[in-house]
Coordinates of C-alpha atoms in Angstrom, one line a residue:
M670 CA -0.3 -31.7 2.0
E671 CA 1.6 -30.8 5.1
F672 CA 4.6 -28.5 5.4
T673 CA 6.8 -27.3 8.2
A674 CA 8.0 -23.8 8.7
E675 CA 11.5 -24.9 8.0
M676 CA 10.4 -26.4 4.7
I677 CA 8.6 -23.2 3.7
A678 CA 11.5 -21.1 4.6
G679 CA 13.8 -23.3 2.6
F680 CA 11.5 -23.1 -0.5
L681 CA 11.2 -19.3 -0.2
G682 CA 14.8 -18.5 0.9
G683 CA 13.4 -17.1 4.2
E684 CA 14.3 -17.1 7.9
V685 CA 12.3 -18.8 10.6
V686 CA 11.5 -16.9 13.8
G687 CA 9.9 -19.4 16.2
D688 CA 9.4 -23.1 15.9
P689 CA 10.9 -24.5 12.7
A690 CA 8.9 -27.7 13.2
A691 CA 5.5 -25.8 13.2
R692 CA 3.2 -27.6 10.7
V693 CA 0.6 -26.3 8.3
N694 CA -1.9 -28.1 6.2
T695 CA -4.2 -25.4 5.0
I696 CA -4.1 -21.7 4.1
A697 CA -6.2 -18.8 5.5
K698 CA -6.4 -15.0 5.6
I699 CA -4.5 -13.6 8.6
E700 CA -7.7 -12.4 10.3
E701 CA -9.2 -15.9 10.0
G702 CA -6.1 -18.0 10.8
T703 CA -6.6 -21.2 12.7
E704 CA -4.3 -23.8 14.1
G705 CA -2.5 -25.6 11.2
A706 CA -3.1 -22.7 8.8
L707 CA -0.5 -20.7 6.8
S708 CA -1.1 -17.0 6.4
F709 CA 0.8 -13.9 5.4
L710 CA 1.2 -10.2 6.2
S711 CA 2.3 -7.6 3.6
N712 CA -0.1 -4.7 4.2
P713 CA 0.7 -2.8 7.5
K714 CA -3.1 -2.1 7.9
Y715 CA -3.5 -5.8 8.9
E716 CA -0.6 -5.9 11.4
T717 CA -3.0 -6.0 14.4
Y718 CA -4.1 -9.5 13.4
V719 CA -0.6 -10.9 13.6
Y720 CA -0.7 -10.7 17.4
D721 CA -4.0 -12.5 17.9
S722 CA -4.0 -14.9 14.9
D723 CA -4.2 -18.6 15.6
A724 CA -2.4 -19.4 12.4
S725 CA 0.6 -21.7 12.9
V726 CA 2.9 -20.0 10.4
I727 CA 2.8 -16.4 9.1
I728 CA 4.9 -15.2 6.2
V729 CA 6.1 -11.6 6.8
N730 CA 8.5 -9.2 5.2
R731 CA 12.1 -9.1 6.6
T732 CA 11.5 -5.5 7.7
F733 CA 8.7 -6.5 10.0
V734 CA 9.5 -5.9 13.7
P735 CA 6.7 -7.1 16.1
Q736 CA 5.6 -4.5 18.6
R737 CA 4.4 -7.3 21.0
P738 CA 4.6 -11.1 21.3
V739 CA 3.4 -13.2 18.4
K740 CA 2.0 -16.7 19.0
A741 CA 2.7 -17.9 15.4
T742 CA 6.0 -18.9 13.9
L743 CA 7.2 -16.3 11.5
V744 CA 8.9 -16.9 8.2
K745 CA 10.7 -13.7 7.1
V746 CA 11.2 -13.1 3.3
D747 CA 12.0 -10.3 1.0
D748 CA 8.4 -10.1 -0.5
A749 CA 5.7 -11.6 1.7
Y750 CA 2.9 -11.1 -0.9
G751 CA 5.0 -12.6 -3.8
C752 CA 6.2 -15.5 -1.7
F753 CA 2.7 -16.4 -0.5
A754 CA 1.5 -16.3 -4.1
K755 CA 4.2 -18.9 -5.0
L756 CA 3.0 -21.1 -2.2
L757 CA -0.6 -20.8 -3.4
E758 CA 0.6 -21.8 -6.9
M759 CA 2.3 -24.9 -5.4
Y760 CA -0.7 -25.7 -3.3
A761 CA -3.0 -25.5 -6.4
A762 CA -0.6 -27.7 -8.4
S763 CA -0.8 -30.4 -5.8
K764 CA -4.5 -30.8 -6.2
P765 CA -5.6 -33.9 -8.2
R766 CA -6.1 -33.0 -11.9
R767 CA -9.1 -34.2 -13.9
S768 CA -8.4 -36.6 -16.8
G769 CA -10.0 -38.5 -19.5
V770 CA -12.6 -37.7 -22.2
S771 CA -16.2 -37.9 -21.3
D772 CA -18.4 -40.1 -23.5
K773 CA -20.9 -37.3 -23.4
A774 CA -18.5 -34.9 -25.1
H775 CA -18.6 -34.4 -28.9
I776 CA -15.2 -34.7 -30.5
S777 CA -15.1 -34.3 -34.3
P778 CA -13.3 -37.1 -36.1
S779 CA -11.1 -34.5 -37.8
A780 CA -10.1 -32.9 -34.4
T781 CA -6.7 -33.7 -32.8
L782 CA -6.3 -34.0 -29.0
G783 CA -2.8 -34.0 -27.5
E784 CA -1.7 -36.4 -24.7
G785 CA -3.2 -36.1 -21.3
C786 CA -6.2 -34.0 -22.1
Y787 CA -9.4 -33.8 -20.1
V788 CA -12.6 -33.1 -21.9
G789 CA -15.8 -32.8 -19.8
E790 CA -19.4 -33.5 -20.4
F791 CA -21.2 -31.8 -23.3
A792 CA -18.1 -30.1 -24.5
V793 CA -18.0 -29.7 -28.3
V794 CA -14.7 -29.9 -30.2
S795 CA -15.5 -29.1 -33.9
D796 CA -14.0 -30.0 -37.2
G797 CA -10.3 -29.4 -37.6
V798 CA -9.6 -28.3 -34.0
T799 CA -6.1 -28.9 -32.7
V800 CA -5.7 -29.3 -28.9
G801 CA -2.2 -29.4 -27.4
A802 CA -1.0 -31.7 -24.6
G803 CA -2.3 -31.5 -21.1
C804 CA -5.3 -29.3 -21.8
S805 CA -8.4 -29.2 -19.6
I806 CA -11.6 -28.6 -21.4
Y807 CA -14.4 -28.4 -18.8
P808 CA -18.1 -29.2 -19.4
Q809 CA -20.1 -27.2 -22.0
V810 CA -17.0 -25.6 -23.6
Y811 CA -17.5 -25.0 -27.4
L812 CA -14.5 -24.9 -29.8
G813 CA -15.4 -23.8 -33.3
D814 CA -14.0 -25.1 -36.5
R815 CA -10.2 -25.0 -36.8
V816 CA -9.5 -23.5 -33.4
T817 CA -6.0 -24.1 -32.2
L818 CA -5.1 -24.6 -28.5
G819 CA -1.5 -24.8 -27.3
D820 CA -0.3 -27.0 -24.4
N821 CA -1.7 -26.9 -20.9
V822 CA -4.6 -24.6 -21.8
T823 CA -7.5 -24.6 -19.2
L824 CA -11.0 -23.7 -20.5
H825 CA -13.5 -23.5 -17.6
P826 CA -17.2 -24.4 -18.0
G827 CA -19.1 -22.6 -20.7
V828 CA -16.2 -21.0 -22.5
K829 CA -17.0 -20.4 -26.2
I830 CA -14.2 -20.0 -28.8
Y831 CA -15.3 -19.2 -32.3
E832 CA -13.8 -20.6 -35.5
E833 CA -10.1 -20.2 -36.4
C834 CA -9.0 -18.5 -33.1
V835 CA -5.6 -19.4 -31.8
I836 CA -4.8 -19.8 -28.1
G837 CA -1.2 -20.1 -26.9
N838 CA 0.4 -22.3 -24.2
N839 CA -0.5 -22.2 -20.5
V840 CA -3.5 -20.0 -21.1
T841 CA -6.5 -20.0 -18.6
I842 CA -9.9 -18.8 -19.8
H843 CA -12.6 -18.6 -17.1
A844 CA -16.2 -19.6 -17.2
G845 CA -18.5 -17.9 -19.7
A846 CA -15.8 -16.0 -21.6
V847 CA -16.4 -15.6 -25.4
I848 CA -13.4 -15.5 -27.7
G849 CA -13.9 -14.5 -31.3
A850 CA -17.5 -13.3 -31.5
D851 CA -18.1 -10.8 -34.3
G852 CA -16.8 -7.3 -33.8
F853 CA -19.3 -4.5 -33.7
G854 CA -19.2 -3.5 -37.3
F855 CA -22.2 -1.9 -39.1
A856 CA -22.5 0.5 -42.0
P857 CA -25.4 2.9 -42.4
N858 CA -27.5 2.3 -45.5
P859 CA -29.7 4.7 -47.6
S860 CA -32.9 3.4 -45.9
G861 CA -31.7 4.6 -42.5
G862 CA -30.8 1.2 -41.2
Y863 CA -27.5 -0.6 -40.8
D864 CA -25.8 -3.3 -42.9
K865 CA -23.6 -5.7 -41.1
I866 CA -19.9 -5.7 -42.1
P867 CA -18.6 -9.3 -42.2
Q868 CA -16.0 -10.0 -39.5
L869 CA -13.5 -12.2 -41.3
G870 CA -10.5 -12.2 -38.9
N871 CA -9.8 -14.1 -35.7
V872 CA -8.4 -13.7 -32.2
V873 CA -4.9 -14.7 -31.2
I874 CA -4.0 -15.0 -27.5
G875 CA -0.4 -15.4 -26.5
D876 CA 1.2 -17.7 -23.9
N877 CA 0.5 -17.4 -20.2
A878 CA -2.5 -15.1 -20.6
D879 CA -5.4 -15.3 -18.2
I880 CA -8.9 -14.3 -19.3
G881 CA -11.6 -13.6 -16.7
A882 CA -15.1 -14.9 -16.5
N883 CA -17.7 -13.5 -18.9
T884 CA -15.0 -11.4 -20.7
C885 CA -15.6 -11.0 -24.5
I886 CA -12.8 -10.6 -27.0
D887 CA -14.1 -9.8 -30.5
R888 CA -12.6 -11.2 -33.7
A889 CA -11.0 -8.8 -36.1
T890 CA -12.8 -7.5 -39.2
M891 CA -9.7 -8.5 -41.1
G892 CA -6.4 -9.8 -39.6
S893 CA -6.3 -10.6 -35.9
T894 CA -7.4 -9.2 -32.5
R895 CA -4.2 -9.8 -30.5
I896 CA -3.7 -10.4 -26.8
A897 CA 0.0 -10.8 -26.2
A898 CA 1.8 -13.1 -23.8
G899 CA 1.3 -12.6 -20.1
V900 CA -1.8 -10.4 -20.4
K901 CA -4.2 -10.7 -17.5
L902 CA -7.8 -9.6 -18.1
D903 CA -10.3 -9.6 -15.2
N904 CA -14.0 -10.6 -15.4
L905 CA -16.5 -8.7 -17.5
I906 CA -14.1 -7.0 -19.9
Q907 CA -14.9 -6.1 -23.5
V908 CA -12.1 -6.0 -26.1
G909 CA -13.2 -4.7 -29.5
H910 CA -12.3 -5.9 -33.0
N911 CA -8.7 -5.5 -34.1
V912 CA -7.5 -4.3 -30.7
E913 CA -3.9 -5.2 -29.8
I914 CA -2.8 -5.5 -26.1
G915 CA 0.9 -5.7 -25.4
E916 CA 2.7 -8.1 -23.1
N917 CA 2.0 -8.3 -19.4
T918 CA -0.7 -5.7 -19.4
V919 CA -3.3 -6.1 -16.7
S920 CA -6.9 -4.8 -16.6
A921 CA -9.4 -4.9 -13.7
A922 CA -13.1 -5.7 -14.2
Q923 CA -15.4 -3.9 -16.6
V924 CA -12.7 -2.3 -18.7
G925 CA -13.9 -1.6 -22.3
I926 CA -11.5 -1.1 -25.2
A927 CA -13.0 0.0 -28.5
G928 CA -12.0 -1.3 -31.9
S929 CA -8.5 -0.9 -33.4
T930 CA -6.9 0.6 -30.3
K931 CA -3.3 -0.4 -29.7
V932 CA -2.3 -0.9 -26.0
G933 CA 1.4 -1.1 -25.1
R934 CA 3.3 -3.5 -22.8
G935 CA 3.1 -3.5 -19.0
C936 CA 0.1 -1.2 -18.7
M937 CA -2.3 -1.3 -15.7
F938 CA -5.9 -0.3 -16.0
G939 CA -8.3 0.1 -13.0
G940 CA -11.9 -1.1 -13.0
Q941 CA -14.4 0.4 -15.5
V942 CA -11.8 2.3 -17.6
G943 CA -13.3 3.1 -21.0
I944 CA -10.9 3.5 -24.0
S945 CA -12.2 4.9 -27.3
G946 CA -11.2 3.3 -30.6
H947 CA -8.3 3.9 -33.1
I948 CA -5.9 5.4 -30.5
K949 CA -2.5 4.3 -29.1
I950 CA -1.7 3.7 -25.5
G951 CA 2.0 3.6 -24.8
D952 CA 4.0 1.2 -22.7
G953 CA 3.8 1.2 -18.9
V954 CA 0.7 3.5 -18.8
Q955 CA -1.4 3.4 -15.6
I956 CA -5.0 4.5 -15.8
G957 CA -7.2 5.0 -12.6
S958 CA -10.6 3.4 -12.2
Q959 CA -13.6 4.8 -14.1
S960 CA -11.3 7.0 -16.3
G961 CA -12.4 7.9 -19.8
I962 CA -9.7 7.8 -22.5
A963 CA -10.5 9.7 -25.7
K964 CA -7.0 10.2 -27.2
G965 CA -3.6 8.5 -27.2
I966 CA -1.3 8.4 -24.2
A967 CA 2.5 8.5 -24.2
D968 CA 4.7 5.9 -22.5
G969 CA 4.7 5.8 -18.8
E970 CA 1.9 8.3 -18.2
V971 CA -0.4 8.0 -15.1
M972 CA -3.9 9.1 -16.0
M973 CA -7.2 9.6 -14.0
G974 CA -10.6 11.1 -14.5
S975 CA -13.2 11.4 -17.2
P976 CA -12.0 12.9 -19.5
A977 CA -8.7 11.6 -18.3
M978 CA -5.8 13.9 -17.4
P979 CA -2.5 13.4 -15.7
A980 CA -3.0 12.1 -12.2
S981 CA -1.2 15.1 -10.6
R982 CA -3.6 17.5 -12.3
H983 CA -6.6 15.3 -11.5
H984 CA -5.8 15.5 -7.8
R985 CA -5.7 19.3 -7.9
V986 CA -9.0 19.4 -9.8
A987 CA -10.6 17.0 -7.3
A988 CA -9.4 19.2 -4.4
V989 CA -11.1 22.2 -6.0
T990 CA -14.3 20.2 -6.9
R991 CA -14.7 19.1 -3.3
N992 CA -14.9 22.7 -2.2
L993 CA -17.3 23.9 -4.9
P994 CA -20.3 24.5 -2.6
E995 CA -18.2 26.7 -0.3
L996 CA -16.6 28.5 -3.3
S997 CA -20.0 29.1 -4.8
A998 CA -21.3 30.6 -1.6
T999 CA -18.2 32.9 -1.4
V1000 CA -18.7 34.0 -5.0
H1001 CA -22.4 34.9 -4.3
D1002 CA -21.5 36.7 -1.1
L1003 CA -18.9 38.8 -3.0
A1004 CA -21.4 39.5 -5.8
R1005 CA -23.9 40.8 -3.2
K1006 CA -21.2 43.0 -1.6
V1007 CA -20.1 44.4 -5.1
D1008 CA -23.8 45.1 -5.8
K1009 CA -24.1 47.1 -2.6
L1010 CA -20.9 49.1 -3.3
T1011 CA -22.1 50.0 -6.8
E1012 CA -25.6 51.0 -5.8
G1013 CA -26.4 54.5 -6.9
Q1014 CA -23.4 54.9 -9.1

């Protein structure tokens, strides 16, 4: 598809600086912009690329004031990053959508498919499955017995959803994710081994959630593991049995949440955060990358470190830690001086 700068500004409520007829038919990073490309600038660190970029149109914040001439046509908006994301969404929606059910897929006679669904090769839709309208089920997806999918769900290749799990509307689950595998439940027995505790619950994922590739969300021992509406989980995340994650919480890659922990709404977790089980994380909590969380956190806290502590304290601790070699040398030097002063006493 092709757009002019004027069309883009109209869609975004922006202001054109330059040629309103400038045309774009592709998108590119600002440092890789070519003629006919649309790009954006939101981070001041990349401002230098604006002046040399060959992109035809660049979306910038209204506050941006060029320090030298810019070849590209600028579209000034309130939030360059957010507006560019909207355009990417529109661009993605314009791509042709797959349709039809492959004759190489297995659809149980007792399963129900809504209108306009795509089912790819070697997908398995088991007994009693209900699939809403407009769903895309890519090759090698497995849907266990009595799974329920809402409308407009996208399951990328190799997704596995175990029996009786429930997926809401407009959910995207990326390749290799496993939804509803058994929780890690074992009880020690008298012989020194472990007996498996049956995992009888399911997983419920709310509307508009996005689950990353190779992420695993375990089924509950009893009841449900719950991922609320709008949650975004990156790749390679582990969510334990009976965990509850509140609305619009986001987690970067390799986060691990142990069983029965309750996570509030609107939280943000950096990569490789580890959260122990049976604790409560409040609403709006932010946790820095590689932090270890062993106890509950109140609403709105910002935590860092392992064990985690308030970010302000963590920064002070880090400042001291960086100087430990020098501090150690100073302490040893003082000890030698004290020894000399006390000799012969």
